[in-house]
Short mmCIF file of C-alpha atoms and ligand atoms in Angstrom, two decimals:
data_model
loop_
_atom_site.label_atom_id
_atom_site.label_comp_id
_atom_site.label_asym_id
_atom_site.label_seq_id
_atom_site.Cartn_x
_atom_site.Cartn_y
_atom_site.Cartn_z
CA MET I 1 -64.47 -19.38 -25.50
CA THR I 2 -63.13 -19.02 -21.96
CA ARG I 3 -64.25 -15.76 -20.41
CA LEU I 4 -61.42 -13.80 -18.86
CA THR I 5 -63.14 -10.51 -18.09
CA ARG I 6 -66.37 -9.48 -16.32
CA ALA I 7 -69.52 -10.41 -18.26
CA ASP I 8 -71.34 -7.24 -17.15
CA LEU I 9 -68.80 -5.09 -19.01
CA ASP I 10 -70.14 -6.41 -22.35
CA ALA I 11 -73.12 -4.09 -21.99
CA LEU I 12 -70.99 -1.07 -21.10
CA PRO I 13 -70.52 1.62 -23.76
CA VAL I 14 -66.92 2.61 -24.46
CA TYR I 15 -66.04 6.25 -23.78
CA VAL I 16 -66.29 8.07 -27.11
CA PRO I 17 -63.89 11.02 -27.24
CA GLY I 18 -64.49 13.98 -29.56
CA ARG I 19 -63.21 13.22 -33.08
CA ASN I 20 -60.02 14.99 -33.94
CA VAL I 21 -58.33 16.77 -36.80
CA ALA I 22 -56.41 13.65 -37.88
CA ASP I 23 -59.72 11.72 -38.22
CA LEU I 24 -61.02 14.29 -40.72
CA ALA I 25 -57.75 14.39 -42.62
CA ARG I 26 -57.85 10.61 -43.01
CA GLU I 27 -61.55 10.17 -43.71
CA LEU I 28 -62.53 13.31 -45.60
CA GLY I 29 -59.21 14.65 -46.85
CA ILE I 30 -59.78 17.89 -44.91
CA ALA I 31 -56.30 18.95 -43.82
CA GLU I 32 -57.06 21.74 -41.37
CA ALA I 33 -60.31 21.01 -39.63
CA ILE I 34 -61.50 23.06 -36.66
CA LYS I 35 -62.02 21.01 -33.51
CA LEU I 36 -64.92 22.17 -31.35
CA ALA I 37 -65.67 18.77 -29.87
CA SER I 38 -63.86 18.40 -26.52
CA ASN I 39 -64.47 21.61 -24.55
CA GLU I 40 -60.85 22.71 -24.65
CA VAL I 41 -59.89 26.40 -24.53
CA PRO I 42 -58.31 27.37 -27.87
CA PHE I 43 -55.52 29.74 -26.85
CA GLY I 44 -52.57 27.37 -26.28
CA PRO I 45 -50.69 26.77 -23.02
CA LEU I 46 -50.68 29.57 -20.45
CA PRO I 47 -47.53 31.69 -20.16
CA GLY I 48 -44.86 29.88 -18.15
CA VAL I 49 -46.32 26.39 -18.63
CA THR I 50 -44.10 25.33 -21.53
CA GLU I 51 -40.96 26.39 -19.62
CA ALA I 52 -42.08 24.64 -16.43
CA VAL I 53 -42.75 21.45 -18.39
CA ALA I 54 -39.34 21.61 -20.10
CA GLU I 55 -37.65 22.02 -16.73
CA ALA I 56 -39.65 19.21 -15.08
CA VAL I 57 -38.85 16.80 -17.91
CA THR I 58 -35.18 16.89 -16.94
CA GLN I 59 -36.21 14.94 -13.81
CA SER I 60 -38.46 12.48 -15.62
CA HIS I 61 -36.37 9.49 -14.57
CA ARG I 62 -37.59 10.17 -10.99
CA TYR I 63 -41.00 9.44 -9.53
CA PRO I 64 -43.11 12.51 -8.79
CA ASP I 65 -43.86 13.61 -5.23
CA MET I 66 -46.61 11.16 -4.31
CA GLY I 67 -48.00 13.53 -1.69
CA VAL I 68 -48.20 16.33 -4.31
CA VAL I 69 -47.28 18.61 -1.42
CA GLN I 70 -46.30 21.76 -3.28
CA LEU I 71 -49.31 21.72 -5.58
CA ARG I 72 -51.75 20.86 -2.80
CA ASP I 73 -50.37 23.70 -0.68
CA ARG I 74 -50.73 26.07 -3.58
CA LEU I 75 -54.29 24.97 -4.35
CA ALA I 76 -55.13 25.20 -0.64
CA GLU I 77 -53.92 28.79 -0.56
CA ARG I 78 -55.73 29.68 -3.78
CA TYR I 79 -59.06 28.14 -2.72
CA GLY I 80 -58.89 29.00 0.99
CA VAL I 81 -59.01 25.45 2.39
CA SER I 82 -56.51 23.34 4.32
CA PRO I 83 -54.21 21.10 2.20
CA ASP I 84 -55.46 17.92 3.90
CA ARG I 85 -58.81 18.49 2.17
CA ILE I 86 -57.31 18.39 -1.32
CA VAL I 87 -56.72 15.34 -3.50
CA THR I 88 -55.23 15.69 -6.98
CA GLY I 89 -55.47 13.16 -9.78
CA CYS I 90 -54.95 12.33 -13.43
CA GLY I 91 -57.76 14.63 -14.52
CA SER I 92 -60.98 15.07 -12.57
CA VAL I 93 -62.42 12.10 -14.42
CA ALA I 94 -59.94 9.87 -12.55
CA LEU I 95 -60.97 11.47 -9.29
CA ALA I 96 -64.61 10.71 -10.09
CA GLU I 97 -63.56 7.09 -10.53
CA HIS I 98 -61.73 7.15 -7.21
CA LEU I 99 -64.81 8.64 -5.54
CA ALA I 100 -66.94 5.79 -6.86
CA LYS I 101 -64.35 3.29 -5.67
CA ALA I 102 -64.17 4.89 -2.24
CA THR I 103 -67.95 4.91 -1.74
CA CYS I 104 -69.56 2.04 -3.64
CA LEU I 105 -69.63 -1.73 -3.42
CA PRO I 106 -71.26 -3.82 -6.16
CA GLY I 107 -75.01 -3.26 -6.15
CA ASP I 108 -74.85 0.20 -4.58
CA GLU I 109 -76.40 3.08 -6.49
CA ILE I 110 -75.04 6.25 -8.04
CA VAL I 111 -77.65 8.88 -8.90
CA TYR I 112 -77.04 11.44 -11.62
CA SER I 113 -78.94 13.47 -14.16
CA TRP I 114 -79.13 12.30 -17.75
CA ARG I 115 -78.02 13.42 -20.16
CA SER I 116 -74.86 14.49 -18.40
CA PHE I 117 -71.13 13.74 -18.58
CA GLU I 118 -70.73 10.51 -20.54
CA ALA I 119 -68.09 9.17 -18.15
CA TYR I 120 -70.60 8.78 -15.27
CA PRO I 121 -72.24 5.55 -16.53
CA ILE I 122 -68.83 4.07 -17.25
CA ILE I 123 -67.46 5.02 -13.84
CA SER I 124 -70.53 3.57 -12.12
CA ALA I 125 -70.37 0.29 -14.01
CA GLY I 126 -66.63 0.07 -13.42
CA VAL I 127 -67.20 -0.45 -9.69
CA GLY I 128 -70.28 -2.64 -10.21
CA ALA I 129 -72.63 0.12 -9.00
CA THR I 130 -76.07 0.65 -10.49
CA SER I 131 -76.55 3.89 -12.42
CA VAL I 132 -79.76 5.67 -11.48
CA ARG I 133 -80.29 8.16 -14.29
CA VAL I 134 -82.81 10.90 -13.63
CA PRO I 135 -84.03 12.46 -16.90
CA ASN I 136 -83.20 16.12 -17.48
CA THR I 137 -86.04 18.64 -17.33
CA ALA I 138 -87.66 19.89 -20.53
CA GLU I 139 -85.23 22.83 -20.27
CA HIS I 140 -82.27 20.37 -20.40
CA GLY I 141 -81.21 20.90 -16.76
CA HIS I 142 -81.06 18.76 -13.61
CA ASP I 143 -84.41 17.83 -12.07
CA LEU I 144 -83.22 18.12 -8.46
CA PRO I 145 -86.53 17.19 -6.78
CA ALA I 146 -86.66 14.02 -8.92
CA MET I 147 -83.02 13.30 -8.08
CA ALA I 148 -83.84 13.64 -4.37
CA ASP I 149 -86.74 11.21 -4.84
CA ALA I 150 -84.42 8.75 -6.60
CA ILE I 151 -82.19 8.36 -3.53
CA THR I 152 -82.72 5.02 -1.79
CA ASP I 153 -80.93 3.24 1.03
CA ARG I 154 -78.60 1.75 -1.61
CA THR I 155 -77.49 5.19 -2.83
CA ARG I 156 -73.89 6.01 -1.94
CA LEU I 157 -73.10 8.80 -4.38
CA VAL I 158 -75.07 11.58 -6.08
CA ILE I 159 -73.43 13.61 -8.82
CA VAL I 160 -74.56 17.14 -9.65
CA CYS I 161 -72.81 18.44 -12.75
CA ASN I 162 -72.94 22.23 -12.54
CA PRO I 163 -72.83 23.59 -15.23
CA ASN I 164 -73.99 20.40 -16.88
CA ASN I 165 -72.00 18.80 -19.67
CA PRO I 166 -73.24 18.61 -22.44
CA THR I 167 -76.25 20.92 -22.07
CA GLY I 168 -74.49 23.90 -20.44
CA THR I 169 -77.43 24.43 -18.06
CA SER I 170 -76.92 25.19 -14.37
CA VAL I 171 -78.67 24.77 -11.05
CA ARG I 172 -79.18 27.85 -8.91
CA ARG I 173 -78.36 28.49 -5.28
CA ALA I 174 -81.87 28.19 -3.81
CA GLU I 175 -82.69 24.89 -5.54
CA LEU I 176 -79.31 23.39 -4.64
CA ASP I 177 -79.75 24.51 -1.01
CA ARG I 178 -83.09 22.73 -0.87
CA PHE I 179 -81.70 19.63 -2.55
CA LEU I 180 -78.67 19.30 -0.28
CA ASP I 181 -80.90 19.66 2.77
CA THR I 182 -82.86 16.58 1.68
CA VAL I 183 -79.88 14.31 0.95
CA PRO I 184 -79.24 11.89 3.83
CA ASP I 185 -76.02 12.50 5.79
CA ASP I 186 -74.55 9.16 4.74
CA VAL I 187 -74.77 9.87 0.99
CA LEU I 188 -71.86 11.71 -0.61
CA VAL I 189 -72.79 14.50 -3.05
CA VAL I 190 -70.25 15.34 -5.71
CA LEU I 191 -70.52 18.80 -7.23
CA ASP I 192 -68.70 18.38 -10.53
CA GLU I 193 -67.66 21.93 -11.41
CA ALA I 194 -65.37 21.32 -14.38
CA TYR I 195 -66.65 24.54 -16.03
CA ARG I 196 -66.91 26.77 -12.96
CA GLU I 197 -64.51 29.41 -14.32
CA PHE I 198 -66.92 30.23 -17.16
CA VAL I 199 -69.92 30.91 -14.90
CA THR I 200 -71.06 34.53 -15.02
CA ASP I 201 -74.55 34.27 -13.48
CA ASP I 202 -74.14 35.03 -9.79
CA THR I 203 -77.25 33.07 -8.82
CA ILE I 204 -75.25 29.92 -9.63
CA PRO I 205 -73.30 29.01 -6.52
CA ASP I 206 -69.58 28.35 -6.32
CA GLY I 207 -69.87 24.90 -4.73
CA LEU I 208 -66.74 25.32 -2.69
CA ALA I 209 -67.69 28.68 -1.22
CA ALA I 210 -71.33 27.77 -0.67
CA TYR I 211 -71.16 24.13 0.41
CA GLY I 212 -67.52 23.24 1.03
CA ASP I 213 -68.10 22.98 4.77
CA ARG I 214 -70.83 20.37 4.50
CA PRO I 215 -69.49 16.97 5.63
CA ASN I 216 -71.07 15.06 2.75
CA VAL I 217 -70.15 17.41 -0.12
CA VAL I 218 -67.14 16.97 -2.40
CA VAL I 219 -66.27 19.59 -5.00
CA LEU I 220 -64.57 18.39 -8.16
CA ARG I 221 -62.55 20.80 -10.32
CA THR I 222 -60.29 20.39 -13.32
CA MET I 223 -57.33 22.24 -14.79
CA SER I 224 -58.17 20.85 -18.24
CA LYS I 225 -60.55 23.57 -19.33
CA ALA I 226 -60.01 27.19 -18.23
CA TRP I 227 -56.45 26.43 -17.09
CA GLY I 228 -55.52 24.92 -20.45
CA LEU I 229 -53.93 21.67 -19.21
CA ALA I 230 -56.21 19.07 -20.85
CA GLY I 231 -53.24 17.25 -22.37
CA LEU I 232 -51.33 17.07 -19.08
CA ARG I 233 -54.15 15.71 -16.92
CA VAL I 234 -54.60 17.51 -13.62
CA GLY I 235 -57.79 17.61 -11.63
CA PHE I 236 -58.44 18.10 -7.96
CA LEU I 237 -61.17 17.70 -5.41
CA VAL I 238 -61.92 19.32 -2.09
CA ALA I 239 -63.51 17.11 0.54
CA GLN I 240 -63.63 16.90 4.32
CA PRO I 241 -60.30 15.50 5.65
CA ASP I 242 -61.71 12.05 6.55
CA VAL I 243 -63.24 11.66 3.09
CA ALA I 244 -59.99 12.86 1.48
CA VAL I 245 -58.01 10.22 3.44
CA ALA I 246 -60.29 7.45 2.15
CA ILE I 247 -60.00 8.67 -1.44
CA ARG I 248 -56.20 8.83 -1.21
CA LYS I 249 -56.23 5.15 -0.23
CA VAL I 250 -57.73 4.14 -3.58
CA LEU I 251 -55.68 6.53 -5.75
CA THR I 252 -53.46 5.10 -8.43
CA PRO I 253 -50.03 5.84 -6.95
CA PHE I 254 -48.11 8.72 -8.58
CA SER I 255 -51.03 9.51 -10.90
CA THR I 256 -50.41 13.27 -10.82
CA SER I 257 -47.25 13.15 -12.88
CA LEU I 258 -44.12 15.18 -12.28
CA VAL I 259 -44.76 17.23 -15.41
CA ALA I 260 -48.43 17.72 -14.54
CA GLN I 261 -47.55 19.02 -11.07
CA ALA I 262 -45.02 21.49 -12.49
CA ALA I 263 -47.43 22.66 -15.20
CA ALA I 264 -50.27 23.14 -12.72
CA LEU I 265 -48.06 25.28 -10.47
CA ALA I 266 -47.06 27.44 -13.45
CA ALA I 267 -50.68 27.74 -14.58
CA LEU I 268 -51.73 28.91 -11.12
CA ASP I 269 -49.17 31.72 -11.46
CA ALA I 270 -50.98 32.88 -14.62
CA GLU I 271 -54.45 33.38 -13.18
CA ASP I 272 -54.84 36.89 -14.60
CA GLU I 273 -54.40 35.44 -18.06
CA VAL I 274 -56.91 32.68 -17.24
CA LYS I 275 -59.47 35.33 -16.33
CA ARG I 276 -58.76 37.28 -19.53
CA ARG I 277 -59.22 34.14 -21.63
CA CYS I 278 -62.40 33.12 -19.83
CA ALA I 279 -63.85 36.59 -20.52
CA LEU I 280 -63.10 36.11 -24.24
CA VAL I 281 -64.79 32.70 -24.19
CA VAL I 282 -67.82 34.07 -22.36
CA ALA I 283 -68.22 36.97 -24.84
CA GLU I 284 -68.05 34.50 -27.72
CA ARG I 285 -70.46 32.11 -25.98
CA GLU I 286 -73.06 34.86 -25.79
CA ARG I 287 -72.49 35.88 -29.42
CA VAL I 288 -72.71 32.28 -30.68
CA THR I 289 -75.83 31.59 -28.59
CA GLU I 290 -77.60 34.64 -29.98
CA ALA I 291 -76.67 33.75 -33.55
CA LEU I 292 -77.71 30.12 -33.10
CA ARG I 293 -81.07 31.04 -31.62
CA LYS I 294 -81.97 32.69 -34.92
CA LEU I 295 -81.64 29.21 -36.45
CA LEU I 296 -82.80 27.15 -33.47
CA PRO I 297 -84.69 29.15 -30.82
CA GLU I 298 -84.54 26.28 -28.29
CA VAL I 299 -80.78 26.62 -27.69
CA PRO I 300 -80.52 26.88 -23.88
CA SER I 301 -78.42 29.52 -22.11
CA SER I 302 -74.97 28.16 -21.34
CA GLN I 303 -72.75 28.96 -18.38
CA SER I 304 -69.85 26.92 -19.70
CA ASN I 305 -67.46 27.01 -22.67
CA PHE I 306 -69.84 25.19 -25.00
CA VAL I 307 -73.37 25.43 -26.32
CA TRP I 308 -76.05 22.78 -26.77
CA LEU I 309 -78.25 22.32 -29.82
CA PRO I 310 -81.23 20.15 -28.85
CA LEU I 311 -81.61 18.55 -32.28
CA GLY I 312 -82.89 15.12 -31.19
CA ASP I 313 -82.78 12.66 -34.08
CA ARG I 314 -81.12 15.23 -36.34
CA ALA I 315 -77.97 15.35 -34.17
CA ALA I 316 -75.84 12.86 -36.13
CA ALA I 317 -76.75 14.39 -39.51
CA PHE I 318 -75.92 17.86 -38.20
CA GLY I 319 -72.55 16.61 -36.91
CA ALA I 320 -71.75 15.00 -40.25
CA ALA I 321 -72.77 18.15 -42.15
CA CYS I 322 -70.47 20.28 -39.99
CA GLU I 323 -67.61 17.84 -40.59
CA GLN I 324 -68.15 18.14 -44.34
CA ARG I 325 -67.45 21.84 -43.82
CA GLY I 326 -64.34 21.16 -41.76
CA VAL I 327 -65.82 21.76 -38.29
CA ILE I 328 -65.79 18.94 -35.74
CA VAL I 329 -68.64 19.14 -33.21
CA ARG I 330 -69.93 16.57 -30.76
CA PRO I 331 -73.25 14.88 -31.65
CA PHE I 332 -75.11 12.74 -29.11
CA GLN I 333 -77.50 10.88 -31.36
CA GLY I 334 -81.14 11.18 -30.40
CA ASP I 335 -80.40 14.06 -28.07
CA GLY I 336 -78.41 16.97 -29.40
CA VAL I 337 -75.07 18.43 -30.40
CA ARG I 338 -72.49 20.06 -28.14
CA VAL I 339 -70.26 22.69 -29.66
CA THR I 340 -67.22 24.08 -27.86
CA ILE I 341 -66.58 27.81 -28.06
CA GLY I 342 -63.38 28.43 -30.02
CA THR I 343 -61.68 31.57 -31.33
CA PRO I 344 -63.95 34.15 -33.06
CA GLU I 345 -62.79 32.85 -36.48
CA GLU I 346 -63.50 29.24 -35.51
CA ASN I 347 -66.93 30.19 -34.18
CA ASP I 348 -67.71 32.05 -37.42
CA ALA I 349 -66.79 28.93 -39.39
CA PHE I 350 -69.09 26.88 -37.16
CA LEU I 351 -71.96 29.36 -37.49
CA ALA I 352 -71.61 29.29 -41.28
CA ALA I 353 -71.65 25.48 -41.20
CA ALA I 354 -74.65 25.48 -38.86
CA GLU I 355 -76.59 27.83 -41.10
CA THR I 356 -76.13 25.49 -44.07
CA ALA I 357 -76.70 22.34 -42.02
CA LEU I 358 -79.94 23.63 -40.47
C1 PLP P 1 -68.40 17.59 -16.28
C2 PLP P 1 -67.02 17.10 -16.47
N1 PLP P 1 -66.37 16.58 -15.43
C3 PLP P 1 -65.13 16.12 -15.54
C4 PLP P 1 -64.47 16.17 -16.74
C5 PLP P 1 -63.11 15.57 -16.81
O1 PLP P 1 -62.13 16.45 -17.06
P1 PLP P 1 -60.61 16.03 -16.86
O2 PLP P 1 -60.53 14.56 -16.60
O3 PLP P 1 -59.93 16.45 -18.09
O4 PLP P 1 -60.17 16.81 -15.65
C6 PLP P 1 -65.10 16.69 -17.87
C7 PLP P 1 -64.41 16.71 -19.16
O5 PLP P 1 -64.94 16.87 -20.21
C8 PLP P 1 -66.40 17.17 -17.73
O6 PLP P 1 -67.07 17.66 -18.76
#
């Protein structure tokens, strides 16, 4: 058969999203499953978002502002940086893709910890870069000294996921200081802080505040999690202006949609509510962690809106057992299971399922 697409993509895994409620209805006849598989916040859109979306939709026959001026100005004000340092995109996952495109040619290397966000291998392979996966420590976190050692003269990008998805572990200020000091000036370091709003341990640095001024650091944030806009797709990054210019050159034009821009502006007006919701999630995270540790003492401390069960080869069976009880979690076979923090009732249903499954 004539080959029409790149042969190297045959070996690439497809991105596996969390299973959803419709999957369980179809496969198991469970009508109202609880979805704790995609790290969403369970409280619905923030106040003002639905109205802003309804208003924006009336202009949906027009292209959005390609410069995303209003939203970038607003983010700049909120995060205390100049607007020329901000790039928005169709979720932070798209921005990670653009970063790879803006830094790597085929054969270049992208270093990241593993296991980490499952999009990193796909993003790397998409630009023909080589993934250099540095195994997590025994405590399920980044091994920063080993990551520093893994940097070669082919390395263009290093990704530090803090807190790490799916393990919830974090790197602390002193170790990140040391690491960044060893990274060569011509290697870009991405601090992927998708879960920053859930961090309560003040030894874990806010990448923007601590390292935003470093020329080779880019901070990646998303409005999908704490800001409740997963379905509308808005992420942003903060980089030095010259890096931001290069990334804008490879952006898919108009990829922050009109509706997404309006929703993000409305969400930013509701920050007090975001903080209230994050506090609820954090309280539940601590409760769920404590309860789980009675069943599985190795559950690591999480600084995100999910917890990690290091179940190894039992991960898939645990996931299936939870689904039988109407709770969708996220197994990574051979490694563990990630469970998003939901409402107190949803978490109780998960804990009951976990107790039976374990
Ligand atoms: C570490 C990390 N980075 C980035 C993303 C992408 O988020 P989004 O594309 O929705 O902004 C996720 C989503 O799960 C994530 O876990």
